[in-house]
mmCIF file of C-alpha atoms in Angstrom:
data_model
loop_
_atom_site.group_PDB
_atom_site.id
_atom_site.type_symbol
_atom_site.label_atom_id
_atom_site.label_comp_id
_atom_site.label_asym_id
_atom_site.label_seq_id
_atom_site.Cartn_x
_atom_site.Cartn_y
_atom_site.Cartn_z
ATOM 1 C CA MET A 1 33.801 5.805 -7.659
ATOM 2 C CA THR A 2 33.626 1.940 -6.748
ATOM 3 C CA GLY A 3 30.441 -0.170 -7.718
ATOM 4 C CA MET A 4 27.310 0.574 -5.545
ATOM 5 C CA THR A 5 23.639 -0.583 -5.370
ATOM 6 C CA LEU A 6 21.144 2.663 -5.217
ATOM 7 C CA SER A 7 17.443 1.902 -3.985
ATOM 8 C CA HIS A 8 15.457 3.976 -6.163
ATOM 9 C CA PRO A 9 11.687 5.193 -4.719
ATOM 10 C CA VAL A 10 8.625 4.498 -7.386
ATOM 11 C CA GLN A 11 6.183 7.006 -6.660
ATOM 12 C CA GLY A 12 2.682 5.858 -5.631
ATOM 13 C CA ALA A 13 -0.654 6.736 -7.502
ATOM 14 C CA PRO A 14 -0.176 10.274 -9.802
ATOM 15 C CA SER A 15 -2.062 12.953 -8.248
ATOM 16 C CA TRP A 16 -3.110 16.263 -10.238
ATOM 17 C CA ALA A 17 -0.059 17.926 -8.594
ATOM 18 C CA PRO A 18 2.899 17.544 -9.903
ATOM 19 C CA SER A 19 5.418 15.837 -7.654
ATOM 20 C CA SER A 20 8.622 13.425 -7.677
ATOM 21 C CA PRO A 21 10.001 10.660 -5.435
ATOM 22 C CA CYS A 22 13.377 12.010 -5.663
ATOM 23 C CA GLY A 23 15.580 12.952 -3.035
ATOM 24 C CA PRO A 24 19.051 12.946 -1.535
ATOM 25 C CA GLY A 25 19.186 9.387 -1.517
ATOM 26 C CA CYS A 26 18.820 9.008 -4.854
ATOM 27 C CA LEU A 27 21.868 10.927 -5.367
ATOM 28 C CA PRO A 28 25.250 8.976 -5.323
ATOM 29 C CA VAL A 29 28.270 10.243 -2.456
ATOM 30 C CA VAL A 30 30.839 12.198 -4.591
ATOM 31 C CA ASP A 31 34.171 10.558 -3.198
ATOM 32 C CA GLY A 32 35.965 10.752 -6.374
ATOM 33 C CA PRO A 33 38.297 14.258 -7.419
ATOM 34 C CA ALA A 34 36.585 17.209 -6.851
ATOM 35 C CA ALA A 35 37.207 20.979 -8.175
ATOM 36 C CA SER A 36 39.865 22.516 -6.062
ATOM 37 C CA ARG A 37 38.784 25.004 -3.641
ATOM 38 C CA LEU A 38 39.657 28.049 -6.031
ATOM 39 C CA ARG A 39 38.063 26.786 -9.123
ATOM 40 C CA VAL A 40 34.898 26.773 -7.348
ATOM 41 C CA ALA A 41 35.635 30.026 -6.549
ATOM 42 C CA VAL A 42 36.429 31.463 -9.939
ATOM 43 C CA ARG A 43 33.307 29.912 -11.237
ATOM 44 C CA LEU A 44 31.323 31.567 -8.519
ATOM 45 C CA VAL A 45 32.297 34.751 -9.367
ATOM 46 C CA GLY A 46 32.544 34.308 -12.918
ATOM 47 C CA LEU A 47 28.743 33.481 -12.816
ATOM 48 C CA VAL A 48 28.119 36.637 -10.740
ATOM 49 C CA VAL A 49 29.751 38.653 -13.095
ATOM 50 C CA VAL A 50 27.475 36.819 -16.008
ATOM 51 C CA LEU A 51 24.136 37.604 -14.072
ATOM 52 C CA LEU A 52 24.960 40.893 -13.530
ATOM 53 C CA THR A 53 26.434 41.534 -16.971
ATOM 54 C CA THR A 54 22.845 40.041 -18.071
ATOM 55 C CA VAL A 55 20.905 42.395 -16.036
ATOM 56 C CA LEU A 56 22.992 45.872 -16.133
ATOM 57 C CA VAL A 57 24.211 45.536 -19.676
ATOM 58 C CA GLY A 58 20.800 44.343 -21.041
ATOM 59 C CA ALA A 59 18.997 46.971 -19.441
ATOM 60 C CA ALA A 60 21.146 49.495 -20.352
ATOM 61 C CA LEU A 61 20.940 48.223 -24.354
ATOM 62 C CA GLY A 62 16.943 48.062 -24.058
ATOM 63 C CA VAL A 63 17.254 43.718 -24.629
ATOM 64 C CA PRO A 64 13.956 43.430 -23.708
ATOM 65 C CA LEU A 65 12.916 45.494 -26.404
ATOM 66 C CA LEU A 66 14.804 43.907 -29.078
ATOM 67 C CA ARG A 67 12.871 41.321 -31.306
ATOM 68 C CA GLY A 68 14.024 39.235 -33.802
ATOM 69 C CA PRO A 69 17.935 37.728 -34.332
ATOM 70 C CA ALA A 70 19.411 40.142 -32.155
ATOM 71 C CA ARG A 71 17.457 39.691 -29.196
ATOM 72 C CA ASP A 72 17.722 35.617 -29.804
ATOM 73 C CA ARG A 73 21.632 35.759 -29.947
ATOM 74 C CA TRP A 74 21.597 38.110 -26.757
ATOM 75 C CA LEU A 75 19.627 35.835 -24.642
ATOM 76 C CA ARG A 76 21.891 32.467 -25.895
ATOM 77 C CA ALA A 77 24.706 34.299 -25.384
ATOM 78 C CA CYS A 78 23.919 34.969 -21.728
ATOM 79 C CA CYS A 79 22.690 31.101 -21.226
ATOM 80 C CA GLN A 80 25.857 30.122 -22.846
ATOM 81 C CA ALA A 81 27.859 32.113 -20.692
ATOM 82 C CA ALA A 82 26.242 31.151 -17.779
ATOM 83 C CA LEU A 83 26.754 27.471 -17.968
ATOM 84 C CA ARG A 84 30.710 27.851 -18.906
ATOM 85 C CA ALA A 85 30.687 30.329 -15.508
ATOM 86 C CA VAL A 86 29.376 27.075 -13.567
ATOM 87 C CA GLY A 87 31.985 24.611 -15.426
ATOM 88 C CA VAL A 88 29.395 23.278 -17.423
ATOM 89 C CA ARG A 89 29.954 22.318 -21.326
ATOM 90 C CA LEU A 90 26.648 22.110 -23.390
ATOM 91 C CA ARG A 91 26.482 19.537 -26.588
ATOM 92 C CA ILE A 92 23.654 20.158 -28.934
ATOM 93 C CA SER A 93 22.447 18.090 -31.560
ATOM 94 C CA GLY A 94 19.693 18.348 -33.908
ATOM 95 C CA GLY A 95 19.537 21.900 -34.588
ATOM 96 C CA GLY A 96 17.334 24.337 -33.706
ATOM 97 C CA TYR A 97 13.489 24.385 -32.530
ATOM 98 C CA THR A 98 11.908 26.089 -34.974
ATOM 99 C CA ASP A 99 12.114 28.623 -38.069
ATOM 100 C CA GLY A 100 9.153 30.779 -37.017
ATOM 101 C CA ALA A 101 6.608 29.310 -36.737
ATOM 102 C CA GLY A 102 4.598 28.195 -33.040
ATOM 103 C CA VAL A 103 6.053 25.352 -31.404
ATOM 104 C CA LEU A 104 6.013 23.638 -28.002
ATOM 105 C CA VAL A 105 9.380 22.509 -26.710
ATOM 106 C CA VAL A 106 8.883 19.861 -24.291
ATOM 107 C CA ALA A 107 11.881 18.047 -22.268
ATOM 108 C CA ASN A 108 12.504 16.190 -19.773
ATOM 109 C CA HIS A 109 13.576 17.852 -16.073
ATOM 110 C CA LEU A 110 16.945 17.253 -14.204
ATOM 111 C CA SER A 111 17.836 20.354 -12.839
ATOM 112 C CA TRP A 112 18.073 23.925 -12.948
ATOM 113 C CA ILE A 113 20.839 23.822 -15.662
ATOM 114 C CA ASP A 114 18.098 22.368 -17.944
ATOM 115 C CA VAL A 115 16.441 25.707 -18.097
ATOM 116 C CA LEU A 116 19.831 27.380 -19.391
ATOM 117 C CA ALA A 117 20.598 24.696 -21.796
ATOM 118 C CA VAL A 118 17.022 24.804 -23.811
ATOM 119 C CA CYS A 119 17.382 28.535 -24.011
ATOM 120 C CA ALA A 120 20.834 28.433 -24.676
ATOM 121 C CA VAL A 121 19.928 26.785 -28.173
ATOM 122 C CA GLN A 122 16.927 29.111 -29.174
ATOM 123 C CA PRO A 123 15.189 31.879 -26.722
ATOM 124 C CA VAL A 124 12.012 30.248 -25.675
ATOM 125 C CA ARG A 125 9.363 31.605 -23.415
ATOM 126 C CA MET A 126 9.006 29.295 -20.382
ATOM 127 C CA LEU A 127 6.293 28.329 -18.865
ATOM 128 C CA ALA A 128 7.346 28.433 -15.068
ATOM 129 C CA LYS A 129 6.359 27.775 -11.185
ATOM 130 C CA SER A 130 4.753 31.093 -10.164
ATOM 131 C CA GLU A 131 7.534 31.191 -7.391
ATOM 132 C CA VAL A 132 10.199 31.577 -10.207
ATOM 133 C CA ARG A 133 8.775 35.058 -10.514
ATOM 134 C CA HIS A 134 10.193 36.213 -7.021
ATOM 135 C CA TRP A 135 13.591 34.595 -7.359
ATOM 136 C CA PRO A 136 16.335 36.816 -7.554
ATOM 137 C CA VAL A 137 17.962 38.011 -10.521
ATOM 138 C CA ILE A 138 16.333 34.934 -12.427
ATOM 139 C CA GLY A 139 12.744 36.004 -11.584
ATOM 140 C CA GLY A 140 13.447 39.516 -13.210
ATOM 141 C CA LEU A 141 15.287 37.834 -16.143
ATOM 142 C CA ALA A 142 12.112 35.295 -16.749
ATOM 143 C CA ALA A 143 9.736 37.843 -16.735
ATOM 144 C CA ARG A 144 11.736 40.008 -19.204
ATOM 145 C CA THR A 145 11.886 37.393 -21.912
ATOM 146 C CA GLY A 146 8.095 36.666 -21.518
ATOM 147 C CA ALA A 147 7.851 33.730 -19.226
ATOM 148 C CA LEU A 148 4.151 32.393 -18.528
ATOM 149 C CA PHE A 149 3.566 31.681 -14.897
ATOM 150 C CA VAL A 150 2.073 29.023 -13.741
ATOM 151 C CA ASP A 151 -0.192 29.057 -10.584
ATOM 152 C CA ARG A 152 0.190 25.509 -9.152
ATOM 153 C CA ALA A 153 -1.467 25.970 -5.778
ATOM 154 C CA GLY A 154 -4.673 24.917 -7.508
ATOM 155 C CA LEU A 155 -6.808 23.954 -10.683
ATOM 156 C CA ARG A 156 -8.497 26.857 -11.237
ATOM 157 C CA ALA A 157 -5.937 28.557 -12.944
ATOM 158 C CA LEU A 158 -5.232 25.735 -15.694
ATOM 159 C CA PRO A 159 -7.467 27.015 -18.092
ATOM 160 C CA ALA A 160 -6.167 30.180 -18.232
ATOM 161 C CA THR A 161 -2.644 28.917 -17.900
ATOM 162 C CA VAL A 162 -3.371 26.720 -21.323
ATOM 163 C CA ALA A 163 -5.426 29.548 -23.187
ATOM 164 C CA ALA A 164 -2.062 32.178 -22.431
ATOM 165 C CA THR A 165 0.356 29.113 -24.070
ATOM 166 C CA ALA A 166 -2.230 28.640 -26.836
ATOM 167 C CA GLU A 167 -2.145 32.199 -27.663
ATOM 168 C CA ALA A 168 1.389 32.471 -27.769
ATOM 169 C CA LEU A 169 1.929 29.616 -29.688
ATOM 170 C CA ARG A 170 -0.541 31.003 -32.366
ATOM 171 C CA SER A 171 1.809 34.333 -32.137
ATOM 172 C CA GLY A 172 4.522 32.352 -33.770
ATOM 173 C CA ALA A 173 6.247 31.520 -29.981
ATOM 174 C CA ALA A 174 8.570 29.234 -29.005
ATOM 175 C CA VAL A 175 6.971 27.965 -25.491
ATOM 176 C CA GLY A 176 9.260 25.827 -23.299
ATOM 177 C CA VAL A 177 7.946 23.319 -20.486
ATOM 178 C CA PHE A 178 9.033 20.585 -18.584
ATOM 179 C CA PRO A 179 5.967 18.524 -18.548
ATOM 180 C CA GLU A 180 6.757 16.181 -15.824
ATOM 181 C CA GLY A 181 6.262 19.390 -13.606
ATOM 182 C CA THR A 182 9.149 18.931 -11.295
ATOM 183 C CA THR A 183 13.007 17.276 -11.723
ATOM 184 C CA TRP A 184 14.008 13.740 -11.228
ATOM 185 C CA CYS A 185 17.013 12.637 -10.614
ATOM 186 C CA GLY A 186 17.847 10.693 -14.224
ATOM 187 C CA THR A 187 17.138 6.801 -12.860
ATOM 188 C CA ALA A 188 13.452 7.247 -13.348
ATOM 189 C CA ALA A 189 11.241 9.657 -14.787
ATOM 190 C CA GLY A 190 8.063 11.095 -14.561
ATOM 191 C CA ALA A 191 4.684 10.956 -16.737
ATOM 192 C CA PHE A 192 4.442 13.776 -19.416
ATOM 193 C CA ARG A 193 1.230 15.780 -17.715
ATOM 194 C CA ARG A 194 -0.988 16.390 -20.417
ATOM 195 C CA ALA A 195 -2.351 20.140 -19.898
ATOM 196 C CA ALA A 196 0.562 22.122 -21.867
ATOM 197 C CA PHE A 197 0.196 19.620 -24.566
ATOM 198 C CA GLN A 198 -4.048 20.479 -25.073
ATOM 199 C CA ALA A 199 -2.362 24.212 -25.802
ATOM 200 C CA ALA A 200 -0.668 22.733 -28.952
ATOM 201 C CA ILE A 201 -4.177 21.074 -30.108
ATOM 202 C CA ASP A 202 -5.781 23.835 -29.507
ATOM 203 C CA ALA A 203 -3.383 26.123 -31.428
ATOM 204 C CA GLY A 204 -2.651 23.974 -34.336
ATOM 205 C CA ALA A 205 1.057 23.951 -33.050
ATOM 206 C CA GLN A 206 3.701 21.493 -33.627
ATOM 207 C CA VAL A 207 5.523 19.809 -30.535
ATOM 208 C CA ARG A 208 9.536 19.576 -30.466
ATOM 209 C CA PRO A 209 10.569 17.315 -27.752
ATOM 210 C CA VAL A 210 13.779 17.768 -26.424
ATOM 211 C CA ALA A 211 16.141 14.812 -24.605
ATOM 212 C CA ILE A 212 18.367 16.158 -21.797
ATOM 213 C CA GLU A 213 21.439 14.333 -19.943
ATOM 214 C CA LEU A 214 24.150 15.144 -17.865
ATOM 215 C CA ARG A 215 27.580 12.893 -18.257
ATOM 216 C CA ARG A 216 30.665 13.479 -17.039
ATOM 217 C CA PRO A 217 33.157 14.393 -20.108
ATOM 218 C CA ASP A 218 33.937 9.987 -20.517
ATOM 219 C CA GLY A 219 30.127 10.075 -21.347
ATOM 220 C CA THR A 220 29.041 8.033 -17.787
ATOM 221 C CA PRO A 221 26.156 9.712 -16.209
ATOM 222 C CA GLU A 222 26.369 11.978 -13.867
ATOM 223 C CA ARG A 223 23.398 11.928 -11.627
ATOM 224 C CA SER A 224 25.395 14.052 -8.783
ATOM 225 C CA ALA A 225 24.036 17.123 -10.355
ATOM 226 C CA ALA A 226 20.400 16.638 -10.886
ATOM 227 C CA PHE A 227 18.388 19.005 -7.938
ATOM 228 C CA VAL A 228 15.862 16.999 -6.661
ATOM 229 C CA GLY A 229 13.684 16.665 -3.544
ATOM 230 C CA ASP A 230 14.056 19.377 -0.615
ATOM 231 C CA GLN A 231 17.515 20.485 -1.425
ATOM 232 C CA ALA A 232 17.815 24.477 -1.781
ATOM 233 C CA LEU A 233 18.855 26.026 -5.422
ATOM 234 C CA TRP A 234 22.121 27.426 -3.420
ATOM 235 C CA ASP A 235 23.354 23.925 -2.221
ATOM 236 C CA SER A 236 22.734 22.186 -5.550
ATOM 237 C CA LEU A 237 24.395 24.870 -7.396
ATOM 238 C CA CYS A 238 27.449 24.306 -4.663
ATOM 239 C CA ARG A 239 26.881 20.619 -5.464
ATOM 240 C CA VAL A 240 27.668 21.354 -9.494
ATOM 241 C CA LEU A 241 30.315 24.003 -8.839
ATOM 242 C CA ARG A 242 32.293 21.476 -6.985
ATOM 243 C CA LEU A 243 32.316 18.931 -9.889
ATOM 244 C CA PRO A 244 35.616 18.618 -11.825
ATOM 245 C CA ALA A 245 33.410 18.754 -15.268
ATOM 246 C CA LEU A 246 30.079 18.367 -16.313
ATOM 247 C CA VAL A 247 28.556 17.960 -19.677
ATOM 248 C CA CYS A 248 25.215 18.747 -20.670
ATOM 249 C CA GLU A 249 23.741 17.085 -23.494
ATOM 250 C CA LEU A 250 20.774 18.256 -25.298
ATOM 251 C CA THR A 251 19.693 16.225 -28.171
ATOM 252 C CA VAL A 252 16.858 18.218 -30.366
ATOM 253 C CA LEU A 253 14.188 15.541 -31.805
ATOM 254 C CA PRO A 254 12.017 15.668 -34.864
ATOM 255 C CA ALA A 255 9.087 17.904 -34.154
ATOM 256 C CA ILE A 256 5.382 16.061 -33.926
ATOM 257 C CA PRO A 257 2.618 17.930 -35.672
ATOM 258 C CA ALA A 258 -0.369 17.630 -32.848
ATOM 259 C CA ARG A 259 -2.828 16.793 -35.313
ATOM 260 C CA SER A 260 -0.860 13.799 -35.787
ATOM 261 C CA ALA A 261 -2.472 12.586 -32.320
ATOM 262 C CA ALA A 262 -5.704 11.656 -31.387
ATOM 263 C CA ASP A 263 -5.755 13.479 -28.076
ATOM 264 C CA ARG A 264 -3.735 15.472 -25.773
ATOM 265 C CA ARG A 265 -2.642 12.137 -23.911
ATOM 266 C CA GLU A 266 -2.007 10.390 -27.081
ATOM 267 C CA LEU A 267 0.768 13.309 -28.162
ATOM 268 C CA ALA A 268 1.979 13.210 -24.665
ATOM 269 C CA ARG A 269 2.536 9.853 -24.952
ATOM 270 C CA LEU A 270 4.217 10.207 -28.128
ATOM 271 C CA ALA A 271 6.774 13.206 -26.783
ATOM 272 C CA GLY A 272 7.683 11.135 -24.111
ATOM 273 C CA ASP A 273 8.360 8.016 -25.990
ATOM 274 C CA ALA A 274 10.791 10.141 -28.298
ATOM 275 C CA VAL A 275 12.783 11.690 -25.280
ATOM 276 C CA GLY A 276 12.686 7.845 -23.247
ATOM 277 C CA ALA A 277 14.368 6.384 -26.471
ATOM 278 C CA ILE A 278 17.299 8.622 -25.968
ATOM 279 C CA THR A 279 17.637 8.920 -22.412
ATOM 280 C CA GLY A 280 16.707 5.127 -21.572
ATOM 281 C CA VAL A 281 14.253 6.345 -19.068
ATOM 282 C CA PRO A 282 10.763 5.592 -19.739
ATOM 283 C CA HIS A 283 8.023 8.548 -19.058
ATOM 284 C CA ALA A 284 4.787 6.702 -18.380
ATOM 285 C CA VAL A 285 1.386 8.342 -18.822
ATOM 286 C CA ALA A 286 0.602 6.876 -15.775
ATOM 287 C CA ARG A 287 2.009 4.247 -13.156
ATOM 288 C CA ASP A 288 1.008 0.623 -12.429
ATOM 289 C CA ARG A 289 0.080 0.846 -8.581
ATOM 290 C CA ALA A 290 0.558 -1.937 -8.339
ATOM 291 C CA ALA A 291 4.172 -2.152 -9.763
ATOM 292 C CA VAL A 292 6.906 -2.992 -7.314
ATOM 293 C CA ARG A 293 8.061 -0.378 -4.731
ATOM 294 C CA THR A 294 11.346 -0.101 -5.173
ATOM 295 C CA ILE A 295 14.042 -0.539 -8.251
ATOM 296 C CA ARG A 296 17.134 -1.746 -7.450
ATOM 297 C CA VAL A 297 19.544 0.138 -9.810
ATOM 298 C CA THR A 298 22.999 -1.339 -9.903
ATOM 299 C CA ARG A 299 26.145 1.252 -10.639
ATOM 300 C CA ASP A 300 29.476 -0.509 -12.665
ATOM 301 C CA ALA A 301 32.686 0.937 -11.325
ATOM 302 C CA ALA A 302 32.490 3.981 -13.357
ATOM 303 C CA VAL A 303 29.647 5.524 -12.266
#
């Protein structure tokens, strides 16, 4: 791809509802080699097979009723197989999330790929928006794995969500959350919202930051794989399927004890700083309203 300059809009004053200024304009035009139609078809069929196997075989074996290592191995294998099917190679560094104690796993959010990648390391109970419950196949799987669904239409349900998350952490569960609340393109990132961190404080649990990066095999960032703006899930999936190859790098960082922070704001900042140190993209707790409205991002010939 030839060198190019992209304009990335900067979000204005933050509101209580998660939002991102990222959209199709943040994504580079894919003008390089693409996967052949045959490879795209094979990947799509492979994904369908994995999903059907996960649902049908899982139900036959009673996987939702399994406990401990057997359940974890099954769920990890399903997530890893789904990533391989769509042409995503997962690289993991840093080990697992926990050895049995409750932990809040927090990660930056770029794409639907993130959910599979996070659970491919060690199954977690994801904190997901309520709409996910009604997604075909994915919603059923999320419910079976103990996902905690969040109603983002208002603030009334927030205390109950925090309480449910804290209770899950006290029970020894690993709970996964994307504190930005929505996806960003990777050139910029959102603030880590603080509600989930309050659950970690209430439960006296640790917070495990996880940095996610989407790259080409040569190590250069691959922004084309981000799932942003008004993209439909199908459109984003097809965009990923057409990429020649994609690497998802997941870095599990040292845990942060909730008691090490003065409050949830500081705990969110510590986690955001840890993730940003790996990705090179800061997660500010609050944006400066007087900031310049546009960031000029210059790409070299390799991007």
